[in-house]
Structures are given as structure tokens and as C-alpha cells.
Tab-separated table of N, CA, C and O in Angstrom:
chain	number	residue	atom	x	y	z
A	1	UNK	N	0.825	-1.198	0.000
A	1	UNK	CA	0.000	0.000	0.000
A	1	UNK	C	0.868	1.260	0.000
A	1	UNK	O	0.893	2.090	-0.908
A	2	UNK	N	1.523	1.294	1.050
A	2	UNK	CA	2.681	2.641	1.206
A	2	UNK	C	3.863	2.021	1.309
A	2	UNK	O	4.086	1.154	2.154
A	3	UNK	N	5.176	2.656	-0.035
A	3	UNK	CA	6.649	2.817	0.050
A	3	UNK	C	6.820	3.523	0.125
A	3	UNK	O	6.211	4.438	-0.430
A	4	UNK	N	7.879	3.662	0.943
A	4	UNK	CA	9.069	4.725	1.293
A	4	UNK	C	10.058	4.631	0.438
A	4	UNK	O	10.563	3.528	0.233
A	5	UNK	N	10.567	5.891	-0.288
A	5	UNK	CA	11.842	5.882	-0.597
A	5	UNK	C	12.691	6.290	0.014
A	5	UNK	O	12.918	7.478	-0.219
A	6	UNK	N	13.592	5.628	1.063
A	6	UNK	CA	15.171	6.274	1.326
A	6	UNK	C	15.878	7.294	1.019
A	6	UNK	O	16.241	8.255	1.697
A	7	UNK	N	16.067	6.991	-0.157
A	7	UNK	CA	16.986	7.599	-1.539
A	7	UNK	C	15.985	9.554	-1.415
A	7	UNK	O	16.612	10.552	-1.770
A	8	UNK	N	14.669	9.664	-0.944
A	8	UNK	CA	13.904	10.858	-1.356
A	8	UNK	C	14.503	11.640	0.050
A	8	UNK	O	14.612	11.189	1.190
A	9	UNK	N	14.791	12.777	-0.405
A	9	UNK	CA	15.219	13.571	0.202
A	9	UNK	C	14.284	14.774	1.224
A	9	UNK	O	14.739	15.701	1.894
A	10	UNK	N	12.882	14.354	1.042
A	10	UNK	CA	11.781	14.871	1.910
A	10	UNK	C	11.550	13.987	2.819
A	10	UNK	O	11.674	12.797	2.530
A	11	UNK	N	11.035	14.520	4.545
A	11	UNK	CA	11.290	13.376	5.070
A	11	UNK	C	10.219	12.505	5.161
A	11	UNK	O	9.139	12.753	4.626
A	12	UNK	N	10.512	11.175	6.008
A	12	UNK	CA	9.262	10.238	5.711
A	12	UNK	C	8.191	10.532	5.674
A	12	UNK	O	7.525	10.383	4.650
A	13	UNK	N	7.734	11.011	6.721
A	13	UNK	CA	5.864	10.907	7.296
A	13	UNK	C	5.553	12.038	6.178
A	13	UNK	O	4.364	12.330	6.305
A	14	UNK	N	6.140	12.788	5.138
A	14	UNK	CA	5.594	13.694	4.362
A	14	UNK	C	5.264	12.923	3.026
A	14	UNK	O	4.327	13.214	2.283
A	15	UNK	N	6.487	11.534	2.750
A	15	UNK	CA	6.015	10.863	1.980
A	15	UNK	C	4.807	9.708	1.937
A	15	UNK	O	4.192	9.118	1.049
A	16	UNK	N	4.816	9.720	3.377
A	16	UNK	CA	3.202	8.879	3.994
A	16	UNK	C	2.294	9.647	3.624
A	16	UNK	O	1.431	9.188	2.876
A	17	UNK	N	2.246	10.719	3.949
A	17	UNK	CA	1.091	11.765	3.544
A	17	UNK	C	0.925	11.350	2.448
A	17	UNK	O	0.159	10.389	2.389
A	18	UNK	N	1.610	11.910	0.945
A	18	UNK	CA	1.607	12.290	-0.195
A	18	UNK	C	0.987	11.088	-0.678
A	18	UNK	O	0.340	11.267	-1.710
A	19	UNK	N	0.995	9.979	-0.257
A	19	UNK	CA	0.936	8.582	-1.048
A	19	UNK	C	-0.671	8.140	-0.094
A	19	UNK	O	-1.376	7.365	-0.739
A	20	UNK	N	-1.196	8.513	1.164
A	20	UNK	CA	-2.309	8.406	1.129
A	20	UNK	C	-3.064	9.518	0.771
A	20	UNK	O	-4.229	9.185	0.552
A	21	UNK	N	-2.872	10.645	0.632
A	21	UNK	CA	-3.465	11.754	-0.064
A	21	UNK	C	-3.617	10.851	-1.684
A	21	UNK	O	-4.793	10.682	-2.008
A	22	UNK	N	-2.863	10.446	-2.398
A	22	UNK	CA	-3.136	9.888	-3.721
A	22	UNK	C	-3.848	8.731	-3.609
A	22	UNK	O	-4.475	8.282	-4.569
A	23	UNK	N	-3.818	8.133	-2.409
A	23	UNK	CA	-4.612	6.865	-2.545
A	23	UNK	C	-6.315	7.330	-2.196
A	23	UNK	O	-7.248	6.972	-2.915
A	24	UNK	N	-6.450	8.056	-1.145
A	24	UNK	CA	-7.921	8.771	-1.341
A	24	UNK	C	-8.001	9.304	-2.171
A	24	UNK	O	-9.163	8.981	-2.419
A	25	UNK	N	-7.670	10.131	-3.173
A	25	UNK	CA	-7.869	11.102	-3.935
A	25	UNK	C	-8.159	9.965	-5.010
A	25	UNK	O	-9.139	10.331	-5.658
A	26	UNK	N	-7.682	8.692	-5.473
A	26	UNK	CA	-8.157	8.248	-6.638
A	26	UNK	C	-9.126	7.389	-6.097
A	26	UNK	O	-9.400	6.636	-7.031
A	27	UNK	N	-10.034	6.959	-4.791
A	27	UNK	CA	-11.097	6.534	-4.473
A	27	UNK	C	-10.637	5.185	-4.440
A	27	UNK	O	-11.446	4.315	-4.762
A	28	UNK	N	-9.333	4.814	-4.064
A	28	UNK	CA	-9.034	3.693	-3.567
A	28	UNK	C	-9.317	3.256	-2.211
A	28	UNK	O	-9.472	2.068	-1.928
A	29	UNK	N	-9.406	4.499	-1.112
A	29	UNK	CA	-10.020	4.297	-0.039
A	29	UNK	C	-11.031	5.248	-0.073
A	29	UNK	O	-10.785	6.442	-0.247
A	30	UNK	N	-12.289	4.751	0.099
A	30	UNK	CA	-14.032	5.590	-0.020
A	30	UNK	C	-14.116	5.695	1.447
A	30	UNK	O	-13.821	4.915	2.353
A	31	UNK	N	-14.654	7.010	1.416
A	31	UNK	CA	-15.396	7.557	2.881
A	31	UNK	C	-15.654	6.920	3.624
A	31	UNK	O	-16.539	6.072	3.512
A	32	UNK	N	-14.914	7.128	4.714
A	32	UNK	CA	-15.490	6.392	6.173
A	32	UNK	C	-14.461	5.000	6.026
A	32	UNK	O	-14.753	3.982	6.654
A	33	UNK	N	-13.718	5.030	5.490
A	33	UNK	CA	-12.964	3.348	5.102
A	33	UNK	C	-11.795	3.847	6.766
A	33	UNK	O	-11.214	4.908	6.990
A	34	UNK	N	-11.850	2.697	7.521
A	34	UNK	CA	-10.971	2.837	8.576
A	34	UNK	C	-9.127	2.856	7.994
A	34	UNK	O	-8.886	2.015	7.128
A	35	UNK	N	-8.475	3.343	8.236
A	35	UNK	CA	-7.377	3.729	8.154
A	35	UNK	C	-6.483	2.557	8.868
A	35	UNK	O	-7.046	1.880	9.729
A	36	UNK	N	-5.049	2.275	8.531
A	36	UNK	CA	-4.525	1.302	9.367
A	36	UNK	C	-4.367	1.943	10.659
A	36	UNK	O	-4.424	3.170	10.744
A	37	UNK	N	-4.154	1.135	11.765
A	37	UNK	CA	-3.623	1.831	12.814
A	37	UNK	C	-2.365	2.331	13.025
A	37	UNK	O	-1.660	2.048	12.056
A	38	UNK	N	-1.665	3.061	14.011
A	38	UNK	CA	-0.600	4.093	13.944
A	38	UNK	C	0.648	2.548	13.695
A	38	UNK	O	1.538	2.401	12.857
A	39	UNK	N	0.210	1.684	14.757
A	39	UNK	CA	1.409	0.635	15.731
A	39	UNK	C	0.992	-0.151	14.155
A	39	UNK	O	1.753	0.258	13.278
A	40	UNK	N	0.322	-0.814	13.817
A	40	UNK	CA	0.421	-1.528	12.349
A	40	UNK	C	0.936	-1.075	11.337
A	40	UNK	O	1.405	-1.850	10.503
A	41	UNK	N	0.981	0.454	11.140
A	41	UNK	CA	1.390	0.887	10.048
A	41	UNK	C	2.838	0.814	9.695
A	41	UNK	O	3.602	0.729	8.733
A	42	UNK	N	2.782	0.934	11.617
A	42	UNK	CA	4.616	1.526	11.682
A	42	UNK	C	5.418	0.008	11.793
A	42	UNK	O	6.514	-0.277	11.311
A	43	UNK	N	4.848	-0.532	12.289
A	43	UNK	CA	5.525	-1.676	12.180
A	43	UNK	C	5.478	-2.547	11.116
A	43	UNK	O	5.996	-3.663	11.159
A	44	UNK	N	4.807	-2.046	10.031
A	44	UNK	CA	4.551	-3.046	8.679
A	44	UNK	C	5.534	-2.137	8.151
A	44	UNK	O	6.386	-2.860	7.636
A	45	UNK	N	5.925	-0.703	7.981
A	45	UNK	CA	6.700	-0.174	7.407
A	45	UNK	C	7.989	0.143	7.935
A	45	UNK	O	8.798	0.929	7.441
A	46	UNK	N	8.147	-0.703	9.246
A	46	UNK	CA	9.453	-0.452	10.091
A	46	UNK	C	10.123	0.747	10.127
A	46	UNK	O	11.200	0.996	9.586
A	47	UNK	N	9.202	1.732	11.018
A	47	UNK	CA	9.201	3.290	10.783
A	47	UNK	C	8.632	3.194	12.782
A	47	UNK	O	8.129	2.255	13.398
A	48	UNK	N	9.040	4.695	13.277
A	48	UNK	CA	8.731	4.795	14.664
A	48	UNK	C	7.770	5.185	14.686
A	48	UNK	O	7.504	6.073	13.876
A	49	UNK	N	6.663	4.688	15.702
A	49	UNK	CA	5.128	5.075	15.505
A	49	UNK	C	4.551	6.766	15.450
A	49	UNK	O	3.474	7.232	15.076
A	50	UNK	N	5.956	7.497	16.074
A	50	UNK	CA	5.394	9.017	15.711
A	50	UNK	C	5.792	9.667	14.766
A	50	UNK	O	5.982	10.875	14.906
A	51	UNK	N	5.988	9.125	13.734
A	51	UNK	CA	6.303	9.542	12.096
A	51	UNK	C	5.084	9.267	11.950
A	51	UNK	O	4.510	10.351	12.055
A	52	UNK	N	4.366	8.508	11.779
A	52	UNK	CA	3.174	7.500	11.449
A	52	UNK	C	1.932	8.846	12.031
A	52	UNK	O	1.279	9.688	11.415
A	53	UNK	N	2.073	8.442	13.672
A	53	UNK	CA	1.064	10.053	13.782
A	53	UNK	C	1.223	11.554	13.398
A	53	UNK	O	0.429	12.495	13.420
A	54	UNK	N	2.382	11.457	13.080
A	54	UNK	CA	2.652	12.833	12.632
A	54	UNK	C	1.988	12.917	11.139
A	54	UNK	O	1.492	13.890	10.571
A	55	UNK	N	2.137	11.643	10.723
A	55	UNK	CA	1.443	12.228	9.066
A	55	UNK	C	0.204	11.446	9.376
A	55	UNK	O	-0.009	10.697	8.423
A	56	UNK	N	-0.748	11.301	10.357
A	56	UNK	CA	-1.923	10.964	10.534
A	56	UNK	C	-2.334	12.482	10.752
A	56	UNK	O	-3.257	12.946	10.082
A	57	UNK	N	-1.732	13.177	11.583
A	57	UNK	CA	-2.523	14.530	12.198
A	57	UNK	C	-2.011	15.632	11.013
A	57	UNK	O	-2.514	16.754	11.069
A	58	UNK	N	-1.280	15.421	10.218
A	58	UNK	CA	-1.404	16.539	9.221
A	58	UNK	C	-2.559	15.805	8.103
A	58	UNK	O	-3.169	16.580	7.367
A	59	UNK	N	-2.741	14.832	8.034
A	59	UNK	CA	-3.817	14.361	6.939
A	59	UNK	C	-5.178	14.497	7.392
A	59	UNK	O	-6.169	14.641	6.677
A	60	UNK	N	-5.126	14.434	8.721
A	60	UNK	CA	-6.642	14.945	9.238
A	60	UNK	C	-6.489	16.729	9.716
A	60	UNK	O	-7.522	17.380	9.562
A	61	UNK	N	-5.542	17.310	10.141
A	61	UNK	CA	-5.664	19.036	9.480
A	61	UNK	C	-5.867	19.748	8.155
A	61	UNK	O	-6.158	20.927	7.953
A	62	UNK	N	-5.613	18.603	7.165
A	62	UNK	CA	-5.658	19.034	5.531
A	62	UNK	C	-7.212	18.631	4.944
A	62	UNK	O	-7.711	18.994	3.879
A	63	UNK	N	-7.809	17.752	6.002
A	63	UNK	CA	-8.937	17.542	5.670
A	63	UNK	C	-9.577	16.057	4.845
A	63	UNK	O	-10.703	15.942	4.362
A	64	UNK	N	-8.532	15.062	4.866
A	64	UNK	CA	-8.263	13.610	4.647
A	64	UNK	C	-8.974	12.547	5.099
A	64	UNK	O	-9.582	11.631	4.546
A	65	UNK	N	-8.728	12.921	6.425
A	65	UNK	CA	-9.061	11.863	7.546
A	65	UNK	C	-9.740	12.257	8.631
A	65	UNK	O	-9.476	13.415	8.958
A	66	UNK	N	-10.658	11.604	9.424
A	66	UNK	CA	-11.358	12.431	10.713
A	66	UNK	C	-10.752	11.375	11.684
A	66	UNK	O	-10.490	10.319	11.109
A	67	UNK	N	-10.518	11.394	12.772
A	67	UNK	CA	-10.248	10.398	13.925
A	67	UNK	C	-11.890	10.408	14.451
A	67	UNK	O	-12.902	10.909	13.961
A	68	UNK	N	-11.635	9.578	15.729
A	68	UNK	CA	-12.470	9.276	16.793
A	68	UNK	C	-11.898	8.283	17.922
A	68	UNK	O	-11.607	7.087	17.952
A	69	UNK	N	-11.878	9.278	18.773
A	69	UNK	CA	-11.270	8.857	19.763
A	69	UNK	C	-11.933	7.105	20.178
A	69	UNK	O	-12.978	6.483	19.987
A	70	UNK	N	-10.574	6.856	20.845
A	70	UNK	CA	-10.817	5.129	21.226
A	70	UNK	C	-11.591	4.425	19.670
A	70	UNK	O	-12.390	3.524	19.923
A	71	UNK	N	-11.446	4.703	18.386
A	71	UNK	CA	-11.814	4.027	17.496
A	71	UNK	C	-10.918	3.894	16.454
A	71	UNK	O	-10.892	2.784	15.923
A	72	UNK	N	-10.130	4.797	16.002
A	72	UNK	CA	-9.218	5.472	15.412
A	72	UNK	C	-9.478	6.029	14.119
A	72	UNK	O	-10.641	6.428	14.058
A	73	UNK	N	-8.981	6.165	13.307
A	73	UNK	CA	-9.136	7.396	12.326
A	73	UNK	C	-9.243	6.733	10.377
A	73	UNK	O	-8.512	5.987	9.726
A	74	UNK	N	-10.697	7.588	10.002
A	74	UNK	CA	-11.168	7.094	8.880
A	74	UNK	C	-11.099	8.594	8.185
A	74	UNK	O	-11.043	9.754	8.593
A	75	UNK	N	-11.141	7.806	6.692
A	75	UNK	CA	-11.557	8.582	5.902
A	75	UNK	C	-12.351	9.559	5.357
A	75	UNK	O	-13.168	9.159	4.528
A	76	UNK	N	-12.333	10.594	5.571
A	76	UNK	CA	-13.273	11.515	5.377
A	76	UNK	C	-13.838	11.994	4.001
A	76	UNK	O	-12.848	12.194	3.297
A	77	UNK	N	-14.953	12.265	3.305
A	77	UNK	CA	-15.658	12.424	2.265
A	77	UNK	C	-14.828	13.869	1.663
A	77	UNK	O	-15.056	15.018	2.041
A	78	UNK	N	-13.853	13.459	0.667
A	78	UNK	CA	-13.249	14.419	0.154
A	78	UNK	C	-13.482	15.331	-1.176
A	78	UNK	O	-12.740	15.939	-1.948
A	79	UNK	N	-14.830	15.128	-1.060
A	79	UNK	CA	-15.089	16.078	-2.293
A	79	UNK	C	-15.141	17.814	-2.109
A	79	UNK	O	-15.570	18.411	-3.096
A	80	UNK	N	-14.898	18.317	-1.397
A	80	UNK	CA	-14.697	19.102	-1.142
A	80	UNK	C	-13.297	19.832	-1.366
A	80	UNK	O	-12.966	20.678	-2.196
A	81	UNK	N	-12.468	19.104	-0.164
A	81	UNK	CA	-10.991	18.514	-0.830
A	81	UNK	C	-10.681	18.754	-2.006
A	81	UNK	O	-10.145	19.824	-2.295
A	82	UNK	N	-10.978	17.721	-3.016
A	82	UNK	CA	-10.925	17.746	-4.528
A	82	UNK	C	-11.189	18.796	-5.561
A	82	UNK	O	-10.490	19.078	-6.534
A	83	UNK	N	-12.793	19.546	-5.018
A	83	UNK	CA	-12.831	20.716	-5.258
A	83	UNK	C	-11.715	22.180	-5.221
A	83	UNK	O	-11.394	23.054	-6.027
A	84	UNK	N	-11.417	21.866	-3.941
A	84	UNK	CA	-10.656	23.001	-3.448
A	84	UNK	C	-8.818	22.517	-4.048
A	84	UNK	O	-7.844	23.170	-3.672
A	85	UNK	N	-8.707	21.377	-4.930
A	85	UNK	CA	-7.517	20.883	-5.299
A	85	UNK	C	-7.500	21.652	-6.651
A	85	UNK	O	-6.602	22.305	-7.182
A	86	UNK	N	-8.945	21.335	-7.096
A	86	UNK	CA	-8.991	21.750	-8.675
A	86	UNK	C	-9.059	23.049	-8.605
A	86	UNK	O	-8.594	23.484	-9.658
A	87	UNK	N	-9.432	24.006	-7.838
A	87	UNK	CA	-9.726	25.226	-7.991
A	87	UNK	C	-8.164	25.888	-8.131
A	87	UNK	O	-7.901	26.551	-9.134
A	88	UNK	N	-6.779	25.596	-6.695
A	88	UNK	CA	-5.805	25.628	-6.691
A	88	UNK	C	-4.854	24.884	-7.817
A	88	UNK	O	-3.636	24.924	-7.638
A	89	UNK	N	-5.443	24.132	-9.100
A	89	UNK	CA	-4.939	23.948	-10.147
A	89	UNK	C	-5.227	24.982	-10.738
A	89	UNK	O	-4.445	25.927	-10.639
A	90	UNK	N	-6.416	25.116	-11.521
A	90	UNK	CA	-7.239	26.205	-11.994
A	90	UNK	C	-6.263	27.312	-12.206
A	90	UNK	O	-5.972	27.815	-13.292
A	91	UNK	N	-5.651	27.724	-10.674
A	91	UNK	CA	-5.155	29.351	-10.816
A	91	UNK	C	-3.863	29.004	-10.883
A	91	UNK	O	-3.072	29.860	-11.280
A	92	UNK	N	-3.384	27.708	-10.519
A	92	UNK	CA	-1.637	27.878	-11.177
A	92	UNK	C	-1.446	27.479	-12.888
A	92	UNK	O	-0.539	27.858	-13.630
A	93	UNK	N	-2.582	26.617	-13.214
A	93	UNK	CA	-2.589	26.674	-14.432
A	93	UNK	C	-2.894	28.264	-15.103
A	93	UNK	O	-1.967	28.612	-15.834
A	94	UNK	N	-3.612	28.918	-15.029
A	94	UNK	CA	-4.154	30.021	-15.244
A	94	UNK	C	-2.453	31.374	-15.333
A	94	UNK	O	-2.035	32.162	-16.182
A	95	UNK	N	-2.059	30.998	-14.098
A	95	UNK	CA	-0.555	31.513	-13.859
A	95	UNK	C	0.650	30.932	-14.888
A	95	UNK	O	1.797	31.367	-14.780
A	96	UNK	N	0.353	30.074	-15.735
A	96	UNK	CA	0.992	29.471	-16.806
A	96	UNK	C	0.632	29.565	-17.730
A	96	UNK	O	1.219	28.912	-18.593
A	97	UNK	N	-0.115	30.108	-18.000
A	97	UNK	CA	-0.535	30.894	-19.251
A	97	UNK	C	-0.258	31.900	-19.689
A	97	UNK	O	0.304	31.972	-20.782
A	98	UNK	N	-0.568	32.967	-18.969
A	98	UNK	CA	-0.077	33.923	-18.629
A	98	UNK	C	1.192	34.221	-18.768
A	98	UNK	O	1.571	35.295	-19.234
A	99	UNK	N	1.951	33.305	-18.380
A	99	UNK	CA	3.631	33.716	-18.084
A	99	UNK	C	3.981	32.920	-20.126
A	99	UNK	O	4.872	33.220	-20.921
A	100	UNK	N	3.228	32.262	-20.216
A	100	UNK	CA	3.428	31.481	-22.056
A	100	UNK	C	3.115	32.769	-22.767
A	100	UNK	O	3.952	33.240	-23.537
A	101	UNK	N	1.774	33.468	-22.526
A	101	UNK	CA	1.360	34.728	-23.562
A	101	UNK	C	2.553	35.566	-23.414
A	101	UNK	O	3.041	35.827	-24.513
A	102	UNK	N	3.378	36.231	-22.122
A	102	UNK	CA	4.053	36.528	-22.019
A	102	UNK	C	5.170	36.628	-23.064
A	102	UNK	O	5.285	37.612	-23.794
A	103	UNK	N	5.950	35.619	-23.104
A	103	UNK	CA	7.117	35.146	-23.713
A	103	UNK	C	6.645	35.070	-24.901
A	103	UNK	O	7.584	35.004	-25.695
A	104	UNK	N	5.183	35.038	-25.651
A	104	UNK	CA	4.986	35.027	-26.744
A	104	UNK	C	4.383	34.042	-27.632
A	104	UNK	O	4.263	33.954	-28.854
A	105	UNK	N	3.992	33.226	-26.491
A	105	UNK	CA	4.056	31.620	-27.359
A	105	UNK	C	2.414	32.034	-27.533
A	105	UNK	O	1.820	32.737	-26.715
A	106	UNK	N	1.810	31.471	-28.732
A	106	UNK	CA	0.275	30.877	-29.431
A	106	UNK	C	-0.150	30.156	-28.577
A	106	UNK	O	0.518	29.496	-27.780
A	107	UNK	N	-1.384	30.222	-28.675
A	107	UNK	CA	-2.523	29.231	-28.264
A	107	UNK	C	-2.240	27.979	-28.846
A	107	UNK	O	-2.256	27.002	-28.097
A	108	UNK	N	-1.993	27.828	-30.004
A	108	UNK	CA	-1.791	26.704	-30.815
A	108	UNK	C	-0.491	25.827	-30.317
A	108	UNK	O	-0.479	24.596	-30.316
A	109	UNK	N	0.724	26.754	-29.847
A	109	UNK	CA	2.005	26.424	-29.354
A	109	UNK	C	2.026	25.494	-27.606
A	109	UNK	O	2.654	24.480	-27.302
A	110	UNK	N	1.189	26.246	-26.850
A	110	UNK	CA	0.517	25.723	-25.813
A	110	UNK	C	-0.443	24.712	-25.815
A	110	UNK	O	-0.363	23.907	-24.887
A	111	UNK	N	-1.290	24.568	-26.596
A	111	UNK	CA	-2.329	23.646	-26.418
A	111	UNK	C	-1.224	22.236	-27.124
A	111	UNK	O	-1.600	21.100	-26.833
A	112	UNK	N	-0.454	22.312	-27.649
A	112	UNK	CA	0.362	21.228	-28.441
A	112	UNK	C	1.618	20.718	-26.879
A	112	UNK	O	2.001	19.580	-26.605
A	113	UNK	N	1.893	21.757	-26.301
A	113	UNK	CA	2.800	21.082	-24.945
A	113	UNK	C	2.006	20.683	-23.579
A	113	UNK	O	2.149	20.016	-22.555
A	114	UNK	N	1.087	21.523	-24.232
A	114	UNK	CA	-0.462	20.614	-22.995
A	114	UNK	C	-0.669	19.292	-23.235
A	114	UNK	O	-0.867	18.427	-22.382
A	115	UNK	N	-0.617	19.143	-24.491
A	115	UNK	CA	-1.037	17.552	-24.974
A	115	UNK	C	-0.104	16.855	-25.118
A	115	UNK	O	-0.437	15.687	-25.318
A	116	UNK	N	1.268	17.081	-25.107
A	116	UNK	CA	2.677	16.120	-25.007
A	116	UNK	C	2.506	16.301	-23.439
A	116	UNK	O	2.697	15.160	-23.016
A	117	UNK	N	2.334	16.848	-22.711
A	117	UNK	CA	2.103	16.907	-20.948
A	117	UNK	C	1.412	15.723	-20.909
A	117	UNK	O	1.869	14.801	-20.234
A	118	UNK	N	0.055	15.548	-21.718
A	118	UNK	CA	-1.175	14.652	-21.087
A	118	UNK	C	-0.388	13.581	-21.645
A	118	UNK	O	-0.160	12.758	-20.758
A	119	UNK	N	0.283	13.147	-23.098
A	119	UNK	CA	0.608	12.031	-23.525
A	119	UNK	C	1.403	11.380	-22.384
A	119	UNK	O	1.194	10.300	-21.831
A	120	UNK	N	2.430	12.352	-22.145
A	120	UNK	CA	3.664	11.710	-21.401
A	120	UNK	C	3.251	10.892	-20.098
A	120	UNK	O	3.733	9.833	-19.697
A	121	UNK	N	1.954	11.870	-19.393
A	121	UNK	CA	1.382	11.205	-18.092
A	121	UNK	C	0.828	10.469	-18.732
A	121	UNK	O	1.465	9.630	-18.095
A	122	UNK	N	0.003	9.663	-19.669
A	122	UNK	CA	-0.806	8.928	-19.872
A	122	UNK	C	0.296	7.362	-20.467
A	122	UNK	O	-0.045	6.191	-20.630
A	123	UNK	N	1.165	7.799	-20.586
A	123	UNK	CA	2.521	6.815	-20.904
A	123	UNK	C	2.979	6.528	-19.779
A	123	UNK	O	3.036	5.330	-19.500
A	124	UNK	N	3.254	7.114	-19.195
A	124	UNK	CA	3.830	6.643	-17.365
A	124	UNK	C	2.465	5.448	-16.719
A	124	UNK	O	2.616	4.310	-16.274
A	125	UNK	N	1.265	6.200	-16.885
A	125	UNK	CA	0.693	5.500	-16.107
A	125	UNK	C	0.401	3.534	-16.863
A	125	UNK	O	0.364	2.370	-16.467
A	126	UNK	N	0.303	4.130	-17.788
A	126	UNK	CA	0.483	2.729	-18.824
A	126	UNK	C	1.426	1.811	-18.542
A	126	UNK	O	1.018	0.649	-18.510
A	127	UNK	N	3.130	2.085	-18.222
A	127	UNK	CA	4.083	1.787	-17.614
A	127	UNK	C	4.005	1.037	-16.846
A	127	UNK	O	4.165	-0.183	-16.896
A	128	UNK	N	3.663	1.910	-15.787
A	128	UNK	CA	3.312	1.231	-14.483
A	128	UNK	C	2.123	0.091	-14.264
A	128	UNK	O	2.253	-0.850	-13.480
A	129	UNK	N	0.932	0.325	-15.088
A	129	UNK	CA	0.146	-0.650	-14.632
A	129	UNK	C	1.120	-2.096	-15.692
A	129	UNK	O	1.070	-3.158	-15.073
A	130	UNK	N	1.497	-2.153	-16.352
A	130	UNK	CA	1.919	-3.176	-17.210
A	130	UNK	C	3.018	-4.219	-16.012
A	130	UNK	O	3.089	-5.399	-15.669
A	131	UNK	N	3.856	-2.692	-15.655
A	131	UNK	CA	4.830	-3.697	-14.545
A	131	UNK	C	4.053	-4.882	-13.897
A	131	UNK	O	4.119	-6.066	-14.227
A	132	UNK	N	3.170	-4.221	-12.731
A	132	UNK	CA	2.383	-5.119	-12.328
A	132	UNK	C	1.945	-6.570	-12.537
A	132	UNK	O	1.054	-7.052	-11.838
């Protein structure tokens, strides 16, 4: 479910985050789905259990996860979330445009490195599911 890379130079519990933030975000875990516990997580990933809460309590401040005491901590209905992801795309995309009209480049010039953007992600992900 969650790797760590060593080799990544951000520290762990930020790469715990990032990788269950992507795993809710593609509806691999649906609302209300219980979360592993802190002591399972950490010990399946041989990591100290307060790395583990540390990126439990920033994923439930970002709006991820809800706890409950003596039950422990689920998934929270992130459409909202998602909303507020796309909107903060929206305006950095929007900020890249801008800085392209700038320098001069066409609509036509942009919409053509938009779509080598989408190819390239749509080749990675192809990649990867094949490994599998």
C-alpha cells in the first residue's frame, strides 16, 4: 500500500502523507474506510510510531481523515478537498498561461505542450500498470 523511498530527500511521514493523499484522492479508499492503525502501520513499514502520527494529524488538518477517539481514524468524504484541489490547479494553471502569452508563445504552441504533458502522463501510467 505505502513505500518509502530512502533515496527521497523529503522526510518520511511527508512521503506517507503524499501517497495516502493519492490513494484517497483516486477513491481507492471511499469515505469512512478505517485507516490502518498508527502501531500496524509503523511496524509493517518499520518506521517509529510518531512519524506515522505525525502524518496521521497533518492528513486529518488538511482535511483527509477524521479520527475518533478510542476508534481510530477514517476517511473523510473528500469532495470538497478535490474541489478546493482543482480550484488551486485552476489558478496555477491560469498563472501558466499567462507567463506562455508573455514570452509570446500561441494558443496553438501551448495547447500542443499541454497535450505532449497529457501524452507523457498517460505513458507513465500505462508503464506502471503493465509492470504489475
Amino acid at each position: 500500500m505505502i513505500l518509502i523511498d530512502h533515496k527521497d530527500r523529503r522526510p518520511i511521514y511527508e512521503q506517507v502523507i503524499e501517497r495516502f493523499q493519492q490513494i484517497i484522492l483516486c477513491g481507492a479508499m471511499p469515505p469512512n474506510t478505517p485507516m490502518p492503525s498508527v502501531r500496524s502501520l509503523a511496524m509493517e513499514l518499520s518506521l517509529n510510531p510518531n512519524t506515522i502520527q505525525r502524518a496521521y494529524q497533518e492528513l486529518e488538518r488538511t482535511g483527509y481523515i477524521y479520527t475518533i477517539k478510542g476508534k481510530g481514524s477514517f476517511v473523510r468524504d473528500i469532495s470538497t478537498v478535490v474541489n478546493d484541489r482543482k480550484k488551486e490547479f485552476q489558478e496555477e494553471l491560469q498563472s501558466i498561461v499567462d507567463k506562455a502569452f508573455l514570452i509570446g508563445m500561441s494558443g496553438g504552441e501551448l495547447r500542443q505542450m499541454f497535450e505532449q504533458c497529457i501524452a507523457k502522463n498517460i505513458e507513465t501510467i500505462s508503464e506502471k500498470t503493465t509492470e504489475k
